[in-house]
């Protein structure tokens, strides 16, 4: 169960620790699932969740080799991925809105140690080709 990035990042900016903690408790208790957070700033959110004592969350954010939609910058994300990651990561916007070819995008995600992606496709063939590339790496 994911909290949308506009809500996540607003709460993060306002330092609403209690809301993060209660949201996690609610999702775990009500749905028996890990709470998820979409964000435009994965490194900052991860550090914040750790500081709140949250341990069982899933993060989802833009990750691509162009740094598209990655705040504050690509270098911060790459440092985060090289360090100890306490939260499973799902990458989105891996193609940077079509600026990166599928093979190149998936290779970059693989290099970051990410094993889960969300992607859009304009046709069934495009989706199948992307899945084939991803399966070849897995």
XYZ file of C-alpha atoms in Angstrom:
138
model
C 0.000 0.000 0.000
C 1.778 3.106 -1.288
C 1.356 6.684 -0.126
C 1.486 8.966 -3.188
C 4.637 11.034 -3.614
C 2.889 14.384 -3.337
C 1.627 13.399 0.139
C 4.854 11.657 1.178
C 7.055 14.573 0.193
C 4.732 17.166 1.748
C 4.749 15.275 5.059
C 8.517 14.860 4.801
C 8.993 18.585 4.222
C 6.762 19.424 7.166
C 8.562 16.914 9.433
C 5.335 15.089 10.403
C 6.994 12.113 12.086
C 3.844 10.963 13.853
C 1.964 10.694 10.561
C 4.673 8.470 9.046
C 4.771 6.233 12.106
C 0.980 5.940 12.352
C 0.581 5.311 8.618
C 3.062 2.435 8.883
C 1.322 0.969 11.908
C -2.077 1.264 10.225
C -1.009 -0.411 6.962
C 0.768 -3.233 8.793
C -2.172 -3.860 11.141
C -5.067 -3.339 8.725
C -3.656 -4.889 5.551
C -0.852 -7.113 6.873
C 1.413 -5.491 4.303
C 4.515 -3.360 4.241
C 3.789 0.355 4.000
C 5.027 1.911 0.778
C 6.130 5.416 -0.010
C 6.483 7.003 -3.434
C 8.880 9.924 -3.319
C 10.857 12.320 -5.444
C 13.765 12.178 -2.957
C 14.681 8.590 -2.071
C 17.888 9.316 -0.109
C 16.247 11.912 2.130
C 13.134 9.826 2.731
C 15.156 6.721 3.592
C 17.225 8.628 6.153
C 14.079 10.195 7.580
C 12.238 6.881 7.948
C 15.259 5.410 9.720
C 15.309 8.384 12.108
C 11.620 7.698 12.849
C 12.414 4.097 13.768
C 10.499 2.742 10.783
C 11.907 -0.578 9.615
C 9.347 -2.283 7.389
C 8.727 0.123 4.506
C 9.083 -0.120 0.733
C 10.309 2.853 -1.296
C 9.454 3.747 -4.876
C 11.020 6.586 -6.797
C 12.542 7.655 -10.077
C 15.882 6.003 -10.825
C 17.589 6.431 -14.191
C 21.024 7.223 -15.561
C 20.027 10.759 -16.614
C 18.934 11.842 -13.143
C 15.445 12.618 -14.458
C 13.057 13.353 -11.550
C 15.757 12.389 -9.027
C 16.062 14.991 -6.256
C 18.386 16.339 -5.147
C 20.696 14.732 -7.757
C 21.835 11.436 -9.261
C 25.024 11.348 -7.157
C 22.986 11.270 -3.915
C 21.022 8.288 -5.195
C 24.126 6.413 -6.285
C 25.729 6.985 -2.852
C 22.543 5.706 -1.224
C 22.484 2.569 -3.393
C 26.161 1.857 -2.606
C 25.472 2.095 1.137
C 23.385 -0.024 3.473
C 19.816 -0.013 2.204
C 17.310 -0.711 4.914
C 14.280 -0.506 2.636
C 13.431 -2.494 -0.502
C 13.435 -0.240 -3.560
C 11.192 -0.160 -6.608
C 12.451 2.016 -9.443
C 10.142 4.024 -11.685
C 10.806 6.448 -14.550
C 13.728 4.207 -15.515
C 13.458 5.275 -19.176
C 13.485 9.021 -18.312
C 10.317 9.535 -20.389
C 11.752 7.722 -23.379
C 15.208 9.333 -23.351
C 16.977 6.077 -22.438
C 16.717 2.850 -24.469
C 15.347 -0.172 -22.578
C 18.597 -2.186 -22.467
C 20.593 0.809 -21.238
C 17.955 1.722 -18.643
C 17.679 -1.774 -17.236
C 21.467 -2.225 -17.169
C 21.729 0.941 -15.074
C 19.036 -0.252 -12.650
C 20.825 -3.595 -12.342
C 24.130 -1.824 -11.591
C 22.423 -0.031 -8.692
C 21.350 -3.363 -7.187
C 17.654 -2.684 -7.706
C 15.554 -5.767 -8.406
C 12.088 -4.282 -8.821
C 10.801 -1.833 -11.424
C 7.565 -0.211 -12.488
C 7.388 0.816 -16.110
C 4.929 1.952 -18.706
C 4.734 0.738 -22.265
C 3.069 2.128 -25.354
C 2.337 -1.258 -26.903
C 2.201 -4.948 -26.071
C 5.369 -5.495 -28.134
C 7.221 -2.776 -26.234
C 6.159 -4.320 -22.934
C 7.238 -7.801 -24.038
C 10.628 -6.544 -25.246
C 11.250 -4.768 -21.931
C 10.254 -7.858 -19.951
C 12.569 -10.020 -22.063
C 15.499 -7.701 -21.392
C 14.742 -7.579 -17.654
C 14.405 -11.353 -17.427
C 17.748 -11.771 -19.181
C 19.430 -9.791 -16.411
C 17.616 -11.344 -13.457
